[in-house]
C-alpha cells in the first residue's frame, strides 16, 4: 500500500506541476500578445509634432536674444555652403559632422548679399543631397536657435526643403 500511496502522491505532484506550467505558459503568451508599454514611451508617442514659428531671418539677426532656444522656420534664397562658424568653441558644431550654409539677405534686392550673421548648420549627410543648389534657389529651413554667441544667431537646421531652383525656372 505504501507503494501505491507514494505513486499517487508523486502523480499528484507531477500533475500539479504540469498544470502550473500550462497556466504559466498561457499567461506568458497573453503577455507577449499585449506587451506593457511604459508610461514614458506613451508620453513620447502621444506628444505633438514639433511646431516652428515663422520668422523673418533679417529680424532674427537684428534681435538674436528674442529667438534663443526657439524653433523657427523661414523661406529664403540659398547663397552657398560654407564652413563659417564651424568648430567655434562657444557654439560648437563639428566640421566633421556639419556644414554651414548662408542665405541671401532679404532686405537687399539689388545685389546678392549673404546674411552672414545667421549661422545655420546642416548635417553633412543632408547637405550632400543638395549639392546641386545654386545661389538664388529658394529653400525653406526649420530648426532651433541654440546660441547667440558673438551677438549672432546660431541655429541647427532640422528640416531643409528646396522649394524651387533656377534650373526649374529655365526648363519651363
N, C-alpha and C. Protein backbone atom coordinates (compact mmCIF):
# COMPACT_ATOMS: atom_id res chain seq x y z
N UNK A 1 0.80 -1.18 0.00
CA UNK A 1 0.00 0.00 0.00
C UNK A 1 0.85 1.26 0.00
N UNK A 2 1.98 1.20 0.64
CA UNK A 2 2.81 2.39 0.68
C UNK A 2 3.35 2.73 -0.69
N UNK A 3 3.56 1.70 -1.54
CA UNK A 3 4.00 1.97 -2.90
C UNK A 3 2.89 2.71 -3.65
N UNK A 4 1.67 2.30 -3.43
CA UNK A 4 0.55 2.94 -4.09
C UNK A 4 0.39 4.39 -3.62
N UNK A 5 0.57 4.61 -2.31
CA UNK A 5 0.49 5.96 -1.76
C UNK A 5 1.59 6.83 -2.35
N UNK A 6 2.78 6.32 -2.42
CA UNK A 6 3.92 7.06 -2.94
C UNK A 6 3.70 7.40 -4.41
N UNK A 7 3.22 6.42 -5.17
CA UNK A 7 2.96 6.67 -6.58
C UNK A 7 1.84 7.69 -6.76
N UNK A 8 0.81 7.61 -5.92
CA UNK A 8 -0.30 8.57 -6.00
C UNK A 8 0.17 9.98 -5.68
N UNK A 9 0.95 10.10 -4.64
CA UNK A 9 1.47 11.42 -4.26
C UNK A 9 2.38 11.97 -5.36
N UNK A 10 3.23 11.12 -5.91
CA UNK A 10 4.13 11.54 -6.98
C UNK A 10 3.32 11.98 -8.20
N UNK A 11 2.26 11.19 -8.50
CA UNK A 11 1.40 11.53 -9.63
C UNK A 11 0.72 12.89 -9.42
N UNK A 12 0.22 13.15 -8.22
CA UNK A 12 -0.43 14.42 -7.91
C UNK A 12 0.56 15.59 -8.01
N UNK A 13 1.77 15.37 -7.54
CA UNK A 13 2.80 16.42 -7.63
C UNK A 13 3.12 16.71 -9.09
N UNK A 14 3.31 15.66 -9.87
CA UNK A 14 3.63 15.84 -11.29
C UNK A 14 2.47 16.53 -12.00
N UNK A 15 1.24 16.10 -11.69
CA UNK A 15 0.07 16.71 -12.29
C UNK A 15 -0.03 18.18 -11.90
N UNK A 16 0.23 18.48 -10.63
CA UNK A 16 0.20 19.87 -10.16
C UNK A 16 1.25 20.72 -10.85
N UNK A 17 2.44 20.20 -10.99
CA UNK A 17 3.49 20.94 -11.69
C UNK A 17 3.14 21.15 -13.15
N UNK A 18 2.56 20.14 -13.76
CA UNK A 18 2.17 20.24 -15.16
C UNK A 18 1.11 21.31 -15.37
N UNK A 19 0.11 21.36 -14.50
CA UNK A 19 -0.94 22.37 -14.61
C UNK A 19 -0.38 23.76 -14.38
N UNK A 20 0.52 23.89 -13.43
CA UNK A 20 1.15 25.17 -13.15
C UNK A 20 1.94 25.67 -14.37
N UNK A 21 2.64 24.77 -15.03
CA UNK A 21 3.42 25.12 -16.21
C UNK A 21 2.51 25.57 -17.35
N UNK A 22 1.40 24.82 -17.54
CA UNK A 22 0.47 25.18 -18.60
C UNK A 22 -0.15 26.54 -18.32
N UNK A 23 -0.56 26.80 -17.08
CA UNK A 23 -1.14 28.08 -16.71
C UNK A 23 -0.13 29.20 -16.93
N UNK A 24 1.11 28.99 -16.51
CA UNK A 24 2.16 29.99 -16.68
C UNK A 24 2.43 30.26 -18.17
N UNK A 25 2.44 29.20 -18.98
CA UNK A 25 2.66 29.36 -20.41
C UNK A 25 1.54 30.18 -21.03
N UNK A 26 0.32 29.97 -20.61
CA UNK A 26 -0.81 30.74 -21.11
C UNK A 26 -0.68 32.21 -20.76
N UNK A 27 -0.23 32.49 -19.55
CA UNK A 27 -0.05 33.89 -19.15
C UNK A 27 1.07 34.54 -19.96
N UNK A 28 2.16 33.82 -20.17
CA UNK A 28 3.28 34.36 -20.92
C UNK A 28 2.85 34.68 -22.35
N UNK A 29 2.07 33.81 -22.97
CA UNK A 29 1.60 34.06 -24.33
C UNK A 29 0.71 35.29 -24.37
N UNK A 30 -0.16 35.44 -23.39
CA UNK A 30 -1.04 36.62 -23.34
C UNK A 30 -0.21 37.88 -23.17
N UNK A 31 0.82 37.79 -22.33
CA UNK A 31 1.66 38.97 -22.12
C UNK A 31 2.42 39.33 -23.38
N UNK A 32 2.82 38.33 -24.17
CA UNK A 32 3.53 38.61 -25.40
C UNK A 32 2.61 39.25 -26.44
N UNK A 33 1.34 38.85 -26.43
CA UNK A 33 0.41 39.43 -27.39
C UNK A 33 0.13 40.90 -27.09
N UNK A 34 0.07 41.26 -25.83
CA UNK A 34 -0.20 42.64 -25.43
C UNK A 34 0.90 43.10 -24.48
N UNK A 35 2.05 43.48 -25.02
CA UNK A 35 3.14 43.90 -24.14
C UNK A 35 2.79 45.19 -23.41
N UNK A 36 3.29 45.29 -22.20
CA UNK A 36 3.08 46.51 -21.42
C UNK A 36 3.95 47.61 -22.00
N UNK A 37 3.36 48.77 -22.22
CA UNK A 37 4.10 49.92 -22.75
C UNK A 37 4.37 50.86 -21.59
N UNK A 38 5.66 51.13 -21.33
CA UNK A 38 5.98 52.04 -20.23
C UNK A 38 5.33 53.40 -20.43
N UNK A 39 4.96 54.04 -19.35
CA UNK A 39 4.29 55.34 -19.42
C UNK A 39 5.14 56.39 -20.14
N UNK A 40 6.46 56.34 -19.95
CA UNK A 40 7.34 57.32 -20.60
C UNK A 40 7.24 57.17 -22.13
N UNK A 41 7.16 55.93 -22.61
CA UNK A 41 7.04 55.70 -24.04
C UNK A 41 5.71 56.21 -24.56
N UNK A 42 4.63 56.01 -23.80
CA UNK A 42 3.32 56.51 -24.21
C UNK A 42 3.35 58.02 -24.35
N UNK A 43 4.02 58.68 -23.42
CA UNK A 43 4.10 60.14 -23.46
C UNK A 43 4.83 60.61 -24.71
N UNK A 44 5.89 59.90 -25.08
CA UNK A 44 6.66 60.28 -26.26
C UNK A 44 5.82 60.06 -27.52
N UNK A 45 5.17 58.92 -27.63
CA UNK A 45 4.42 58.63 -28.85
C UNK A 45 3.19 59.51 -28.99
N UNK A 46 2.65 60.02 -27.89
CA UNK A 46 1.47 60.87 -27.95
C UNK A 46 1.82 62.35 -28.02
N UNK A 47 3.10 62.68 -27.97
CA UNK A 47 3.47 64.09 -27.98
C UNK A 47 3.24 64.67 -29.37
N UNK A 48 2.81 65.92 -29.45
CA UNK A 48 2.52 66.53 -30.75
C UNK A 48 3.81 66.77 -31.53
N UNK A 49 3.69 66.89 -32.84
CA UNK A 49 4.83 67.18 -33.69
C UNK A 49 5.40 68.55 -33.30
N UNK A 50 6.69 68.70 -33.48
CA UNK A 50 7.35 69.96 -33.13
C UNK A 50 6.78 71.09 -33.99
N UNK A 51 6.47 72.19 -33.35
CA UNK A 51 5.95 73.35 -34.07
C UNK A 51 7.04 74.39 -34.23
N UNK A 52 7.05 75.04 -35.38
CA UNK A 52 8.03 76.06 -35.70
C UNK A 52 7.32 77.39 -35.93
N UNK A 53 7.89 78.46 -35.37
CA UNK A 53 7.36 79.80 -35.56
C UNK A 53 7.93 80.38 -36.85
N UNK A 54 7.08 80.88 -37.72
CA UNK A 54 7.54 81.51 -38.95
C UNK A 54 8.16 82.87 -38.61
N UNK A 55 9.39 83.09 -39.08
CA UNK A 55 10.13 84.30 -38.74
C UNK A 55 10.76 84.91 -39.99
N UNK A 56 11.21 86.15 -39.83
CA UNK A 56 11.97 86.85 -40.85
C UNK A 56 13.45 86.75 -40.45
N UNK A 57 14.30 86.15 -41.30
CA UNK A 57 15.72 86.00 -40.93
C UNK A 57 16.43 87.31 -40.61
N UNK A 58 16.08 88.40 -41.29
CA UNK A 58 16.71 89.69 -41.01
C UNK A 58 16.33 90.15 -39.60
N UNK A 59 15.07 89.96 -39.22
CA UNK A 59 14.64 90.32 -37.86
C UNK A 59 15.37 89.46 -36.83
N UNK A 60 15.64 88.22 -37.17
CA UNK A 60 16.37 87.34 -36.24
C UNK A 60 17.76 87.90 -35.92
N UNK A 61 18.46 88.35 -36.97
CA UNK A 61 19.83 88.84 -36.73
C UNK A 61 19.82 90.22 -36.07
N UNK A 62 18.73 90.96 -36.22
CA UNK A 62 18.64 92.26 -35.55
C UNK A 62 18.37 92.10 -34.06
N UNK A 63 17.62 91.07 -33.67
CA UNK A 63 17.26 90.83 -32.26
C UNK A 63 17.50 89.37 -31.89
N UNK A 64 18.76 88.92 -31.91
CA UNK A 64 19.05 87.49 -31.70
C UNK A 64 18.57 86.94 -30.35
N UNK A 65 18.56 87.79 -29.32
CA UNK A 65 18.15 87.32 -27.98
C UNK A 65 16.68 86.90 -27.93
N UNK A 66 15.86 87.43 -28.82
CA UNK A 66 14.43 87.08 -28.84
C UNK A 66 14.19 85.67 -29.38
N UNK A 67 15.16 85.13 -30.09
CA UNK A 67 14.96 83.85 -30.77
C UNK A 67 15.74 82.70 -30.13
N UNK A 68 16.52 82.99 -29.10
CA UNK A 68 17.32 81.95 -28.44
C UNK A 68 16.42 80.84 -27.91
N UNK A 69 16.79 79.59 -28.22
CA UNK A 69 16.07 78.37 -27.82
C UNK A 69 14.68 78.26 -28.43
N UNK A 70 14.43 78.93 -29.53
CA UNK A 70 13.14 78.87 -30.21
C UNK A 70 13.24 77.97 -31.44
N UNK A 71 12.12 77.33 -31.77
CA UNK A 71 12.00 76.58 -33.02
C UNK A 71 11.44 77.54 -34.06
N UNK A 72 12.19 77.75 -35.13
CA UNK A 72 11.81 78.74 -36.13
C UNK A 72 11.81 78.13 -37.53
N UNK A 73 11.09 78.80 -38.43
CA UNK A 73 11.15 78.41 -39.84
C UNK A 73 11.04 79.66 -40.70
N UNK A 74 11.65 79.59 -41.87
CA UNK A 74 11.60 80.70 -42.81
C UNK A 74 11.90 80.20 -44.21
N UNK A 75 11.46 81.00 -45.18
CA UNK A 75 11.79 80.77 -46.57
C UNK A 75 12.82 81.82 -46.94
N UNK A 76 13.77 81.42 -47.79
CA UNK A 76 14.84 82.34 -48.16
C UNK A 76 15.46 81.87 -49.47
N UNK A 77 16.36 82.71 -49.97
CA UNK A 77 17.15 82.34 -51.14
C UNK A 77 18.48 81.80 -50.64
N UNK A 78 18.80 80.62 -51.09
CA UNK A 78 20.07 79.97 -50.75
C UNK A 78 21.22 80.79 -51.33
N UNK A 79 22.33 80.91 -50.59
CA UNK A 79 23.50 81.59 -51.13
C UNK A 79 24.60 80.59 -51.44
N UNK A 80 25.11 79.90 -50.39
CA UNK A 80 26.17 78.91 -50.62
C UNK A 80 26.43 78.10 -49.36
N UNK A 81 27.02 76.93 -49.57
CA UNK A 81 27.52 76.15 -48.44
C UNK A 81 28.83 76.78 -48.01
N UNK A 82 29.14 76.65 -46.72
CA UNK A 82 30.29 77.36 -46.17
C UNK A 82 30.84 76.59 -44.97
N UNK A 83 31.96 77.04 -44.46
CA UNK A 83 32.50 76.49 -43.21
C UNK A 83 32.39 77.53 -42.10
N UNK A 84 31.66 78.60 -42.35
CA UNK A 84 31.51 79.70 -41.40
C UNK A 84 30.94 79.20 -40.07
N UNK A 85 31.65 79.48 -39.00
CA UNK A 85 31.18 79.15 -37.65
C UNK A 85 31.48 77.75 -37.18
N UNK A 86 31.96 76.89 -38.05
CA UNK A 86 32.24 75.51 -37.62
C UNK A 86 33.42 75.47 -36.66
N UNK A 87 33.35 74.58 -35.70
CA UNK A 87 34.40 74.34 -34.70
C UNK A 87 34.67 75.53 -33.77
N UNK A 88 33.76 76.49 -33.72
CA UNK A 88 33.89 77.62 -32.80
C UNK A 88 33.40 77.16 -31.43
N UNK A 89 34.29 77.16 -30.46
CA UNK A 89 34.02 76.54 -29.15
C UNK A 89 32.74 77.02 -28.44
N UNK A 90 32.44 78.31 -28.34
CA UNK A 90 31.22 78.71 -27.60
C UNK A 90 29.91 78.23 -28.23
N UNK A 91 29.91 77.92 -29.52
CA UNK A 91 28.70 77.43 -30.18
C UNK A 91 29.11 76.25 -31.07
N UNK A 92 29.68 75.24 -30.47
CA UNK A 92 30.39 74.19 -31.21
C UNK A 92 29.50 73.30 -32.08
N UNK A 93 29.89 73.20 -33.33
CA UNK A 93 29.38 72.21 -34.27
C UNK A 93 30.60 71.72 -35.04
N UNK A 94 30.81 70.42 -35.01
CA UNK A 94 31.99 69.82 -35.60
C UNK A 94 31.99 69.89 -37.13
N UNK A 95 33.12 70.28 -37.69
CA UNK A 95 33.24 70.34 -39.15
C UNK A 95 33.25 68.94 -39.76
N UNK A 96 33.44 67.91 -38.94
CA UNK A 96 33.39 66.54 -39.45
C UNK A 96 31.95 66.10 -39.69
N UNK A 97 31.01 66.59 -38.89
CA UNK A 97 29.62 66.15 -38.99
C UNK A 97 28.70 67.18 -39.65
N UNK A 98 29.10 68.44 -39.64
CA UNK A 98 28.23 69.51 -40.11
C UNK A 98 28.88 70.36 -41.18
N UNK A 99 28.04 71.03 -41.93
CA UNK A 99 28.46 72.08 -42.85
C UNK A 99 27.50 73.24 -42.58
N UNK A 100 27.97 74.44 -42.75
CA UNK A 100 27.05 75.57 -42.58
C UNK A 100 26.65 76.07 -43.97
N UNK A 101 25.60 76.82 -44.01
CA UNK A 101 25.22 77.43 -45.28
C UNK A 101 24.69 78.82 -45.01
N UNK A 102 24.78 79.64 -46.03
CA UNK A 102 24.33 81.02 -45.94
C UNK A 102 23.11 81.22 -46.83
N UNK A 103 22.26 82.13 -46.39
CA UNK A 103 21.13 82.55 -47.21
C UNK A 103 21.39 84.00 -47.60
N UNK A 104 20.65 84.46 -48.60
CA UNK A 104 20.81 85.85 -49.03
C UNK A 104 19.95 86.76 -48.16
N UNK A 105 20.45 87.98 -47.94
CA UNK A 105 19.69 88.97 -47.17
C UNK A 105 18.41 89.28 -47.92
N UNK A 106 17.30 89.22 -47.22
CA UNK A 106 16.01 89.52 -47.84
C UNK A 106 15.74 91.01 -47.98
N UNK A 107 16.53 91.83 -47.28
CA UNK A 107 16.30 93.28 -47.32
C UNK A 107 17.20 93.99 -48.31
N UNK A 108 17.96 93.24 -49.10
CA UNK A 108 18.78 93.82 -50.16
C UNK A 108 18.37 93.14 -51.47
N UNK A 109 17.81 93.90 -52.37
CA UNK A 109 17.29 93.30 -53.61
C UNK A 109 18.14 93.62 -54.84
N UNK A 110 19.06 94.57 -54.72
CA UNK A 110 19.85 94.96 -55.88
C UNK A 110 21.12 94.12 -56.06
N UNK A 111 21.55 93.44 -55.00
CA UNK A 111 22.75 92.61 -55.05
C UNK A 111 22.49 91.32 -54.26
N UNK A 112 23.32 90.32 -54.51
CA UNK A 112 23.27 89.10 -53.70
C UNK A 112 24.22 89.26 -52.52
N UNK A 113 23.65 89.53 -51.35
CA UNK A 113 24.46 89.74 -50.15
C UNK A 113 24.10 88.65 -49.15
N UNK A 114 25.09 87.86 -48.71
CA UNK A 114 24.80 86.80 -47.75
C UNK A 114 24.49 87.37 -46.36
N UNK A 115 23.60 86.71 -45.65
CA UNK A 115 23.25 87.08 -44.28
C UNK A 115 24.19 86.32 -43.35
N UNK A 116 25.42 86.80 -43.24
CA UNK A 116 26.47 86.07 -42.52
C UNK A 116 26.30 86.09 -41.01
N UNK A 117 25.42 86.95 -40.49
CA UNK A 117 25.17 86.97 -39.05
C UNK A 117 24.30 85.79 -38.61
N UNK A 118 23.76 85.06 -39.57
CA UNK A 118 22.95 83.89 -39.29
C UNK A 118 23.75 82.65 -39.66
N UNK A 119 24.20 81.93 -38.62
CA UNK A 119 24.98 80.71 -38.83
C UNK A 119 24.02 79.53 -38.78
N UNK A 120 23.81 78.87 -39.91
CA UNK A 120 22.88 77.75 -39.98
C UNK A 120 23.68 76.48 -40.26
N UNK A 121 23.48 75.47 -39.42
CA UNK A 121 24.23 74.22 -39.55
C UNK A 121 23.33 73.10 -40.03
N UNK A 122 23.85 72.32 -40.95
CA UNK A 122 23.15 71.20 -41.55
C UNK A 122 24.08 70.00 -41.49
N UNK A 123 23.52 68.82 -41.22
CA UNK A 123 24.39 67.64 -41.21
C UNK A 123 24.97 67.44 -42.61
N UNK A 124 26.16 66.94 -42.66
CA UNK A 124 26.81 66.73 -43.96
C UNK A 124 26.04 65.73 -44.81
N UNK A 125 25.44 64.72 -44.17
CA UNK A 125 24.68 63.73 -44.95
C UNK A 125 23.48 64.38 -45.63
N UNK A 126 22.82 65.32 -44.97
CA UNK A 126 21.69 66.03 -45.59
C UNK A 126 22.19 67.00 -46.65
N UNK A 127 23.28 67.70 -46.38
CA UNK A 127 23.82 68.67 -47.34
C UNK A 127 24.24 67.99 -48.64
N UNK A 128 24.75 66.77 -48.54
CA UNK A 128 25.19 66.04 -49.74
C UNK A 128 24.03 65.76 -50.70
N UNK A 129 22.81 65.76 -50.19
CA UNK A 129 21.64 65.55 -51.04
C UNK A 129 21.31 66.80 -51.86
N UNK A 130 21.93 67.92 -51.51
CA UNK A 130 21.58 69.20 -52.13
C UNK A 130 22.79 69.92 -52.73
N UNK A 131 23.78 69.17 -53.16
CA UNK A 131 25.00 69.81 -53.67
C UNK A 131 24.77 70.57 -54.98
N UNK A 132 23.66 70.32 -55.65
CA UNK A 132 23.36 70.98 -56.91
C UNK A 132 22.77 72.38 -56.73
N UNK A 133 22.52 72.81 -55.50
CA UNK A 133 21.91 74.13 -55.27
C UNK A 133 22.82 75.26 -55.74
N UNK A 134 22.17 76.29 -56.28
CA UNK A 134 22.89 77.49 -56.73
C UNK A 134 22.38 78.69 -55.95
N UNK A 135 23.18 79.73 -55.93
CA UNK A 135 22.76 80.98 -55.29
C UNK A 135 21.46 81.45 -55.93
N UNK A 136 20.49 81.80 -55.09
CA UNK A 136 19.21 82.27 -55.58
C UNK A 136 18.12 81.21 -55.58
N UNK A 137 18.48 79.94 -55.41
CA UNK A 137 17.47 78.89 -55.31
C UNK A 137 16.67 79.10 -54.03
N UNK A 138 15.37 78.85 -54.10
CA UNK A 138 14.50 79.08 -52.94
C UNK A 138 14.43 77.85 -52.05
N UNK A 139 14.58 78.08 -50.74
CA UNK A 139 14.57 77.00 -49.76
C UNK A 139 13.67 77.36 -48.58
N UNK A 140 13.30 76.35 -47.82
CA UNK A 140 12.65 76.56 -46.54
C UNK A 140 13.47 75.83 -45.50
N UNK A 141 13.70 76.50 -44.37
CA UNK A 141 14.51 75.94 -43.30
C UNK A 141 13.70 75.95 -42.01
N UNK A 142 13.69 74.83 -41.32
CA UNK A 142 13.09 74.73 -39.99
C UNK A 142 14.19 74.27 -39.05
N UNK A 143 14.27 74.90 -37.88
CA UNK A 143 15.32 74.49 -36.96
C UNK A 143 15.21 75.18 -35.63
N UNK A 144 16.23 74.95 -34.81
CA UNK A 144 16.26 75.51 -33.46
C UNK A 144 17.46 76.43 -33.31
N UNK A 145 17.20 77.62 -32.76
CA UNK A 145 18.27 78.56 -32.45
C UNK A 145 18.89 78.10 -31.13
N UNK A 146 20.17 77.74 -31.15
CA UNK A 146 20.79 77.18 -29.96
C UNK A 146 21.78 78.11 -29.29
N UNK A 147 22.13 79.22 -29.94
CA UNK A 147 23.09 80.14 -29.33
C UNK A 147 22.95 81.53 -29.96
N UNK A 148 23.42 82.53 -29.22
CA UNK A 148 23.57 83.86 -29.81
C UNK A 148 24.96 84.40 -29.48
N UNK A 149 25.95 83.49 -29.55
CA UNK A 149 27.35 83.85 -29.34
C UNK A 149 27.76 84.92 -30.34
N UNK A 150 28.59 85.85 -29.90
CA UNK A 150 29.07 86.98 -30.71
C UNK A 150 27.94 87.90 -31.16
N UNK A 151 26.76 87.77 -30.55
CA UNK A 151 25.62 88.58 -30.95
C UNK A 151 24.98 88.13 -32.25
N UNK A 152 25.34 86.94 -32.73
CA UNK A 152 24.79 86.38 -33.96
C UNK A 152 23.80 85.26 -33.62
N UNK A 153 23.04 84.86 -34.61
CA UNK A 153 22.10 83.75 -34.44
C UNK A 153 22.76 82.48 -34.94
N UNK A 154 22.77 81.45 -34.10
CA UNK A 154 23.35 80.14 -34.44
C UNK A 154 22.21 79.13 -34.37
N UNK A 155 21.95 78.45 -35.46
CA UNK A 155 20.83 77.50 -35.46
C UNK A 155 21.17 76.20 -36.17
N UNK A 156 20.52 75.14 -35.70
CA UNK A 156 20.59 73.84 -36.34
C UNK A 156 19.41 73.72 -37.29
N UNK A 157 19.67 73.38 -38.53
CA UNK A 157 18.59 73.13 -39.49
C UNK A 157 18.12 71.69 -39.29
N UNK A 158 16.87 71.54 -38.85
CA UNK A 158 16.31 70.22 -38.62
C UNK A 158 15.55 69.72 -39.85
N UNK A 159 15.03 70.65 -40.63
CA UNK A 159 14.35 70.33 -41.89
C UNK A 159 14.87 71.30 -42.95
N UNK A 160 15.23 70.77 -44.07
CA UNK A 160 15.77 71.58 -45.17
C UNK A 160 15.03 71.18 -46.44
N UNK A 161 14.26 72.11 -46.99
CA UNK A 161 13.43 71.79 -48.15
C UNK A 161 13.76 72.74 -49.30
N UNK A 162 13.98 72.19 -50.47
CA UNK A 162 14.19 73.01 -51.67
C UNK A 162 12.81 73.28 -52.27
N UNK A 163 12.47 74.55 -52.38
CA UNK A 163 11.17 74.95 -52.93
C UNK A 163 11.26 75.03 -54.45
N UNK A 164 12.26 75.75 -54.95
CA UNK A 164 12.47 75.84 -56.40
C UNK A 164 13.92 76.19 -56.69
N UNK A 165 14.34 75.82 -57.87
CA UNK A 165 15.72 76.12 -58.29
C UNK A 165 15.69 76.91 -59.59
N UNK A 166 16.79 77.54 -59.90
CA UNK A 166 16.91 78.27 -61.17
C UNK A 166 16.73 77.31 -62.33
N UNK A 167 17.22 76.08 -62.17
CA UNK A 167 17.10 75.08 -63.23
C UNK A 167 15.62 74.79 -63.50
N UNK A 168 14.79 74.75 -62.46
CA UNK A 168 13.34 74.55 -62.63
C UNK A 168 12.75 75.66 -63.49
N UNK A 169 13.17 76.87 -63.23
CA UNK A 169 12.60 78.04 -63.91
C UNK A 169 13.02 78.11 -65.37
N UNK A 170 14.27 77.68 -65.67
CA UNK A 170 14.75 77.75 -67.05
C UNK A 170 14.17 76.62 -67.90
N UNK A 171 13.78 75.52 -67.27
CA UNK A 171 13.20 74.40 -68.01
C UNK A 171 11.77 74.69 -68.45
N UNK A 172 11.07 75.58 -67.77
CA UNK A 172 9.67 75.86 -68.07
C UNK A 172 9.49 76.74 -69.25
